[in-house]
CSV table of C-alpha atoms in Angstrom, one decimal:
chain,number,residue,atom,x,y,z
A,1,UNK,CA,-20.5,-45.2,-11.6
A,2,UNK,CA,-20.1,-42.3,-14.0
A,3,UNK,CA,-21.7,-39.9,-11.5
A,4,UNK,CA,-19.3,-41.1,-8.8
A,5,UNK,CA,-16.3,-40.5,-11.1
A,6,UNK,CA,-17.5,-37.0,-11.9
A,7,UNK,CA,-17.9,-36.2,-8.2
A,8,UNK,CA,-14.4,-37.6,-7.6
A,9,UNK,CA,-12.9,-35.4,-10.3
A,10,UNK,CA,-14.7,-32.4,-8.9
A,11,UNK,CA,-13.2,-33.0,-5.4
A,12,UNK,CA,-9.8,-33.2,-7.0
A,13,UNK,CA,-10.3,-29.9,-8.8
A,14,UNK,CA,-11.5,-28.2,-5.6
A,15,UNK,CA,-8.3,-29.5,-3.9
A,16,UNK,CA,-6.3,-27.6,-6.5
A,17,UNK,CA,-5.2,-30.5,-8.7
A,18,UNK,CA,-4.7,-30.1,-12.4
A,19,UNK,CA,-6.3,-32.8,-14.5
A,20,UNK,CA,-5.3,-34.2,-17.9
A,21,UNK,CA,-7.8,-36.0,-20.1
A,22,UNK,CA,-5.5,-39.0,-20.9
A,23,UNK,CA,-4.6,-39.4,-17.2
A,24,UNK,CA,-8.3,-39.4,-16.2
A,25,UNK,CA,-8.9,-42.1,-18.9
A,26,UNK,CA,-6.1,-44.2,-17.5
A,27,UNK,CA,-7.1,-43.8,-13.9
A,28,UNK,CA,-10.8,-44.5,-14.3
A,29,UNK,CA,-10.4,-47.1,-17.1
A,30,UNK,CA,-12.5,-45.2,-19.6
A,31,UNK,CA,-12.0,-43.8,-23.1
A,32,UNK,CA,-10.5,-40.4,-23.7
A,33,UNK,CA,-13.8,-39.3,-25.1
A,34,UNK,CA,-15.6,-40.4,-21.9
A,35,UNK,CA,-13.0,-38.6,-19.8
A,36,UNK,CA,-13.6,-35.4,-21.9
A,37,UNK,CA,-17.4,-35.9,-21.3
A,38,UNK,CA,-16.8,-36.0,-17.5
A,39,UNK,CA,-15.0,-32.6,-17.7
A,40,UNK,CA,-17.7,-31.2,-19.9
A,41,UNK,CA,-20.3,-32.3,-17.3
A,42,UNK,CA,-18.4,-30.5,-14.6
A,43,UNK,CA,-18.0,-27.4,-16.7
A,44,UNK,CA,-21.7,-27.2,-17.5
A,45,UNK,CA,-22.7,-27.9,-13.9
A,46,UNK,CA,-20.6,-25.0,-12.7
A,47,UNK,CA,-21.9,-22.6,-15.4
A,48,UNK,CA,-25.5,-23.5,-14.6
A,49,UNK,CA,-25.2,-23.0,-10.8
A,50,UNK,CA,-24.3,-20.2,-8.4
A,51,UNK,CA,-20.7,-21.5,-8.5
A,52,UNK,CA,-20.3,-19.7,-11.8
A,53,UNK,CA,-20.0,-16.4,-9.8
A,54,UNK,CA,-16.9,-17.8,-8.0
A,55,UNK,CA,-15.3,-20.6,-10.1
A,56,UNK,CA,-14.6,-21.5,-13.7
A,57,UNK,CA,-13.0,-24.5,-15.3
A,58,UNK,CA,-10.0,-23.5,-17.4
A,59,UNK,CA,-7.8,-25.3,-19.8
A,60,UNK,CA,-4.1,-24.7,-20.3
A,61,UNK,CA,-1.5,-26.9,-21.9
A,62,UNK,CA,-4.0,-29.8,-22.0
A,63,UNK,CA,-4.6,-29.5,-18.3
A,64,UNK,CA,-7.8,-28.5,-16.6
A,65,UNK,CA,-7.9,-26.6,-13.4
A,66,UNK,CA,-10.6,-24.9,-11.3
A,67,UNK,CA,-9.9,-21.2,-11.0
A,68,UNK,CA,-11.7,-18.5,-9.1
A,69,UNK,CA,-13.7,-16.5,-11.6
A,70,UNK,CA,-12.6,-13.2,-9.9
A,71,UNK,CA,-8.9,-13.9,-10.3
A,72,UNK,CA,-6.8,-10.9,-11.1
A,73,UNK,CA,-5.9,-10.4,-14.7
A,74,UNK,CA,-2.3,-10.6,-16.1
A,75,UNK,CA,-2.2,-6.8,-16.3
A,76,UNK,CA,-3.4,-6.3,-12.8
A,77,UNK,CA,-0.9,-8.8,-11.4
A,78,UNK,CA,1.9,-7.1,-13.3
A,79,UNK,CA,1.0,-3.7,-11.9
A,80,UNK,CA,0.7,-5.0,-8.4
A,81,UNK,CA,4.1,-6.7,-8.6
A,82,UNK,CA,5.7,-3.5,-10.0
A,83,UNK,CA,4.2,-1.4,-7.2
A,84,UNK,CA,5.2,-3.8,-4.5
A,85,UNK,CA,8.8,-4.0,-5.6
A,86,UNK,CA,9.1,-0.2,-6.0
A,87,UNK,CA,7.7,0.3,-2.5
A,88,UNK,CA,10.8,-1.5,-0.9
A,89,UNK,CA,8.5,-1.8,2.2
A,90,UNK,CA,9.2,-5.5,3.1
A,91,UNK,CA,12.4,-7.4,3.6
A,92,UNK,CA,13.7,-9.5,0.8
A,93,UNK,CA,12.2,-12.8,2.1
A,94,UNK,CA,8.7,-11.4,2.6
A,95,UNK,CA,8.8,-9.6,-0.8
A,96,UNK,CA,10.0,-12.7,-2.7
A,97,UNK,CA,7.3,-14.8,-1.1
A,98,UNK,CA,4.6,-12.3,-2.0
A,99,UNK,CA,5.7,-11.9,-5.6
A,100,UNK,CA,5.9,-15.7,-6.0
A,101,UNK,CA,2.3,-15.9,-4.8
A,102,UNK,CA,1.3,-13.4,-7.4
A,103,UNK,CA,3.1,-15.3,-10.2
A,104,UNK,CA,1.5,-18.6,-9.1
A,105,UNK,CA,-2.0,-17.1,-9.9
A,106,UNK,CA,-1.1,-17.1,-13.6
A,107,UNK,CA,-1.0,-19.9,-16.2
A,108,UNK,CA,2.5,-21.0,-17.2
A,109,UNK,CA,2.8,-18.8,-20.3
A,110,UNK,CA,1.7,-15.6,-18.5
A,111,UNK,CA,3.7,-16.3,-15.4
A,112,UNK,CA,6.9,-16.5,-17.6
A,113,UNK,CA,6.0,-13.1,-19.0
A,114,UNK,CA,5.5,-11.6,-15.5
A,115,UNK,CA,8.7,-13.2,-14.2
A,116,UNK,CA,10.7,-11.7,-17.1
A,117,UNK,CA,9.0,-8.3,-16.6
A,118,UNK,CA,10.1,-8.0,-13.0
A,119,UNK,CA,13.2,-10.1,-13.0
A,120,UNK,CA,15.7,-7.3,-12.9
A,121,UNK,CA,13.8,-5.5,-10.1
A,122,UNK,CA,13.8,-8.7,-8.0
A,123,UNK,CA,17.5,-9.2,-8.6
A,124,UNK,CA,18.3,-5.7,-7.5
A,125,UNK,CA,15.7,-5.4,-4.8
A,126,UNK,CA,16.9,-3.5,-1.8
A,127,UNK,CA,14.6,-3.4,1.3
A,128,UNK,CA,14.6,-0.5,3.7
A,129,UNK,CA,17.1,-0.4,6.5
A,130,UNK,CA,14.9,-2.1,9.0
A,131,UNK,CA,14.9,-5.8,7.8
A,132,UNK,CA,12.7,-7.6,10.3
A,133,UNK,CA,9.5,-9.4,9.2
A,134,UNK,CA,6.5,-7.2,9.5
A,135,UNK,CA,3.6,-8.8,7.6
A,136,UNK,CA,2.4,-10.8,10.6
A,137,UNK,CA,2.5,-7.7,12.8
A,138,UNK,CA,0.6,-5.7,10.3
A,139,UNK,CA,-2.2,-8.3,10.2
A,140,UNK,CA,-2.2,-8.7,14.0
A,141,UNK,CA,-2.7,-4.9,14.3
A,142,UNK,CA,-5.5,-4.9,11.8
A,143,UNK,CA,-7.3,-7.7,13.6
A,144,UNK,CA,-6.9,-5.7,16.8
A,145,UNK,CA,-8.4,-2.7,15.2
A,146,UNK,CA,-11.4,-4.7,14.1
A,147,UNK,CA,-11.8,-6.2,17.6
A,148,UNK,CA,-11.6,-2.7,19.2
A,149,UNK,CA,-8.8,-3.9,21.5
A,150,UNK,CA,-6.1,-1.7,22.9
A,151,UNK,CA,-2.4,-2.4,22.6
A,152,UNK,CA,0.9,-1.6,24.3
A,153,UNK,CA,4.3,-1.7,22.8
A,154,UNK,CA,7.8,-0.3,23.1
A,155,UNK,CA,8.7,2.4,20.6
A,156,UNK,CA,12.1,3.6,19.5
A,157,UNK,CA,11.7,7.0,17.9
A,158,UNK,CA,14.9,7.3,15.8
A,159,UNK,CA,14.1,10.8,14.7
A,160,UNK,CA,14.4,12.4,18.1
A,161,UNK,CA,18.1,11.9,18.8
A,162,UNK,CA,21.2,9.7,18.3
A,163,UNK,CA,20.3,8.1,21.7
A,164,UNK,CA,17.1,6.6,20.2
A,165,UNK,CA,15.0,6.8,23.4
A,166,UNK,CA,12.5,3.9,24.0
A,167,UNK,CA,9.1,4.7,25.3
A,168,UNK,CA,6.1,2.5,26.3
A,169,UNK,CA,3.0,3.4,24.4
A,170,UNK,CA,-0.6,2.2,25.3
A,171,UNK,CA,-3.7,3.0,23.4
A,172,UNK,CA,-6.2,2.1,20.7
A,173,UNK,CA,-5.0,1.4,17.2
A,174,UNK,CA,-7.4,3.0,14.6
A,175,UNK,CA,-5.7,2.7,11.2
A,176,UNK,CA,-2.8,1.3,9.3
A,177,UNK,CA,-1.4,3.0,6.2
A,178,UNK,CA,1.6,3.1,3.9
A,179,UNK,CA,3.7,6.2,3.0
A,180,UNK,CA,7.1,6.7,1.5
A,181,UNK,CA,8.5,3.1,2.0
A,182,UNK,CA,7.1,2.6,5.4
A,183,UNK,CA,4.0,1.2,7.1
A,184,UNK,CA,2.4,3.2,10.0
A,185,UNK,CA,-0.2,2.6,12.6
A,186,UNK,CA,-2.2,5.5,14.1
A,187,UNK,CA,-3.0,5.0,17.8
A,188,UNK,CA,-5.4,7.0,20.1
A,189,UNK,CA,-2.7,7.4,22.8
A,190,UNK,CA,-4.1,6.9,26.4
A,191,UNK,CA,-1.3,9.1,27.9
A,192,UNK,CA,-1.8,12.1,25.7
A,193,UNK,CA,-5.4,11.8,24.5
A,194,UNK,CA,-4.2,12.4,21.0
A,195,UNK,CA,-4.1,10.4,17.7
A,196,UNK,CA,-0.4,9.7,17.2
A,197,UNK,CA,1.3,7.8,14.3
A,198,UNK,CA,4.1,5.3,14.7
A,199,UNK,CA,6.3,3.5,12.2
A,200,UNK,CA,5.5,-0.2,12.5
A,201,UNK,CA,9.1,-1.3,12.0
A,202,UNK,CA,10.2,0.8,15.0
A,203,UNK,CA,7.7,-1.0,17.3
A,204,UNK,CA,8.7,-3.9,19.6
A,205,UNK,CA,7.1,-6.2,22.2
A,206,UNK,CA,3.6,-5.7,20.9
A,207,UNK,CA,0.9,-6.8,23.4
A,208,UNK,CA,-2.8,-7.1,22.8
A,209,UNK,CA,-4.8,-6.0,25.8
A,210,UNK,CA,-8.2,-7.1,27.0
A,211,UNK,CA,-9.5,-3.5,27.2
A,212,UNK,CA,-12.0,-2.5,24.6
A,213,UNK,CA,-12.4,1.0,23.3
A,214,UNK,CA,-15.5,3.0,22.5
A,215,UNK,CA,-16.6,2.8,18.9
A,216,UNK,CA,-16.6,6.6,18.6
A,217,UNK,CA,-12.8,6.5,18.5
A,218,UNK,CA,-12.9,4.9,15.1
A,219,UNK,CA,-15.5,7.3,13.8
A,220,UNK,CA,-13.4,10.2,14.8
A,221,UNK,CA,-10.3,9.2,12.9
A,222,UNK,CA,-10.8,9.3,9.1
A,223,UNK,CA,-7.7,7.6,7.6
A,224,UNK,CA,-8.8,8.4,4.1
A,225,UNK,CA,-8.9,12.1,4.7
A,226,UNK,CA,-5.6,12.0,6.5
A,227,UNK,CA,-3.8,10.3,3.6
A,228,UNK,CA,-4.7,13.0,1.2
A,229,UNK,CA,-4.0,15.9,3.5
A,230,UNK,CA,-0.7,14.7,5.0
A,231,UNK,CA,2.9,14.3,3.8
A,232,UNK,CA,5.2,11.5,4.9
A,233,UNK,CA,2.6,10.4,7.5
A,234,UNK,CA,3.3,13.3,9.9
A,235,UNK,CA,0.3,14.5,12.0
A,236,UNK,CA,-0.5,18.2,12.0
A,237,UNK,CA,-3.3,20.7,12.1
A,238,UNK,CA,-5.6,21.8,9.2
A,239,UNK,CA,-4.5,24.7,7.2
A,240,UNK,CA,-4.8,26.3,3.7
A,241,UNK,CA,-1.6,27.4,1.9
A,242,UNK,CA,-1.5,29.6,-1.1
A,243,UNK,CA,1.5,29.9,-3.4
A,244,UNK,CA,2.8,30.9,-6.8
A,245,UNK,CA,3.7,27.8,-8.7
A,246,UNK,CA,6.2,27.8,-11.6
A,247,UNK,CA,6.0,24.1,-12.6
A,248,UNK,CA,3.3,21.7,-13.9
A,249,UNK,CA,0.2,22.2,-11.6
A,250,UNK,CA,-0.8,18.5,-12.2
A,251,UNK,CA,1.9,17.4,-9.8
A,252,UNK,CA,0.4,19.4,-7.0
A,253,UNK,CA,-3.1,18.4,-7.8
A,254,UNK,CA,-2.1,14.7,-7.9
A,255,UNK,CA,-0.1,15.0,-4.6
A,256,UNK,CA,-2.8,16.8,-2.7
A,257,UNK,CA,-6.3,16.0,-4.1
A,258,UNK,CA,-7.8,18.8,-1.9
A,259,UNK,CA,-5.9,21.5,-3.9
A,260,UNK,CA,-7.0,23.8,-6.7
A,261,UNK,CA,-5.6,26.3,-9.3
A,262,UNK,CA,-7.1,29.7,-8.4
A,263,UNK,CA,-5.9,31.5,-11.5
A,264,UNK,CA,-3.1,32.0,-14.0
A,265,UNK,CA,-0.8,34.8,-13.1
A,266,UNK,CA,0.7,37.3,-15.5
A,267,UNK,CA,4.3,36.8,-14.4
A,268,UNK,CA,7.6,35.9,-16.2
A,269,UNK,CA,7.9,32.1,-16.6
A,270,UNK,CA,10.9,30.3,-15.0
A,271,UNK,CA,10.1,27.1,-17.0
A,272,UNK,CA,7.9,26.2,-19.9
A,273,UNK,CA,4.7,26.5,-17.9
A,274,UNK,CA,2.4,29.4,-17.0
A,275,UNK,CA,2.7,30.7,-13.5
A,276,UNK,CA,-0.3,29.7,-11.4
A,277,UNK,CA,-1.8,30.7,-8.1
A,278,UNK,CA,-2.6,27.5,-6.2
A,279,UNK,CA,-4.1,26.6,-2.9
A,280,UNK,CA,-3.7,23.3,-1.0
A,281,UNK,CA,-5.7,22.2,2.0
A,282,UNK,CA,-3.4,20.1,4.2
A,283,UNK,CA,-2.5,19.1,7.8
A,284,UNK,CA,0.5,21.4,8.4
A,285,UNK,CA,3.4,19.5,9.9
A,286,UNK,CA,7.0,18.7,9.5
A,287,UNK,CA,6.0,16.5,6.5
A,288,UNK,CA,4.4,19.4,4.7
A,289,UNK,CA,7.4,21.6,5.4
A,290,UNK,CA,9.6,18.9,3.9
A,291,UNK,CA,7.4,18.8,0.8
A,292,UNK,CA,7.5,22.5,0.4
A,293,UNK,CA,11.3,22.4,0.5
A,294,UNK,CA,11.4,19.8,-2.3
A,295,UNK,CA,9.5,22.4,-4.4
A,296,UNK,CA,11.4,25.5,-3.2
A,297,UNK,CA,12.9,26.4,-6.7
A,298,UNK,CA,9.5,26.4,-8.4
A,299,UNK,CA,7.2,27.6,-5.5
A,300,UNK,CA,6.8,30.8,-3.6
A,301,UNK,CA,4.5,30.7,-0.6
A,302,UNK,CA,2.2,33.7,-0.2
A,303,UNK,CA,0.1,32.9,2.9
A,304,UNK,CA,-0.5,32.3,5.7
A,305,UNK,CA,2.4,34.2,7.1
A,306,UNK,CA,3.5,31.5,9.6
A,307,UNK,CA,4.2,29.2,6.6
A,308,UNK,CA,6.1,32.0,4.8
A,309,UNK,CA,8.2,32.5,7.9
A,310,UNK,CA,8.9,28.8,8.2
A,311,UNK,CA,10.0,28.5,4.6
A,312,UNK,CA,12.3,31.5,4.9
A,313,UNK,CA,13.9,30.0,8.1
A,314,UNK,CA,14.4,26.6,6.4
A,315,UNK,CA,15.9,28.2,3.3
A,316,UNK,CA,18.3,30.3,5.4
A,317,UNK,CA,19.3,27.3,7.4
A,318,UNK,CA,19.9,25.3,4.2
A,319,UNK,CA,22.0,28.1,2.7
A,320,UNK,CA,24.1,28.4,5.9
A,321,UNK,CA,25.3,24.8,5.4
A,322,UNK,CA,27.2,26.0,2.3
A,323,UNK,CA,28.6,29.1,3.9
A,324,UNK,CA,32.0,27.6,4.4
A,325,UNK,CA,32.2,26.8,0.6
A,326,UNK,CA,32.3,30.5,-0.3
């Protein structure tokens, strides 16, 4: 009988129930000491078997529960919640559900700490302008990538013009990534033969096609390399850019891991940092131009000349916007 009761309790634990010693004693008509022995038997059995790599019996507020041994720590869950809320990448409903799931992973005392730590950010959460659900589509795209299936979808490129032209895209998705508030999918476009990147929240009428792609398509596109060489998920071509930098070099080194400080220059400082000669290896695109503009008061491009000319043109265009104020 005792063995059957222990097995019954174990099934309850695997079902996610929390068990109290007094409640166990009442339900099974045994003493509290016997009920405690049942739980000790379960704990020892888990620790002495391969289940110890996956599960552990925990106690909190006189309740016992079966937790996965590889659960995230309180600190890890706090960091994840902070990053998620700061990203503003999901609508309020999806974000709240995701944060609630993270909080539910913690015992009561820790969950109250986490809830308090992110309460103001949740209250003032503002999602990006496009408010539709996107979690399901992101997962569907990832499954399609794994299955080497092609897709088709309608795409509204809102960067082109006020008219927001809609085009039909067909091709093989190869990677999903996140950059600057948005989720993107890169597709080997059948029509152009190029890898092209699309904002997922601008996609509509997604269809999974029966056509399979060659595995080489996936080998050719290295999303990890792209993420450290691009800015704002814009595609471009490989280039090395050298510039004088008057700010803290760490910001450049962190932003572009494939960058380096060549040397310190003997030039007057503009700020409380030595002037450095730096080089970044990037995919030159509109995104890199935009990043260069954000640094324009502490950065002077030296080469290649095409980038120098682009920066000059952009600065002249920006200055012209204020011409009427003079």
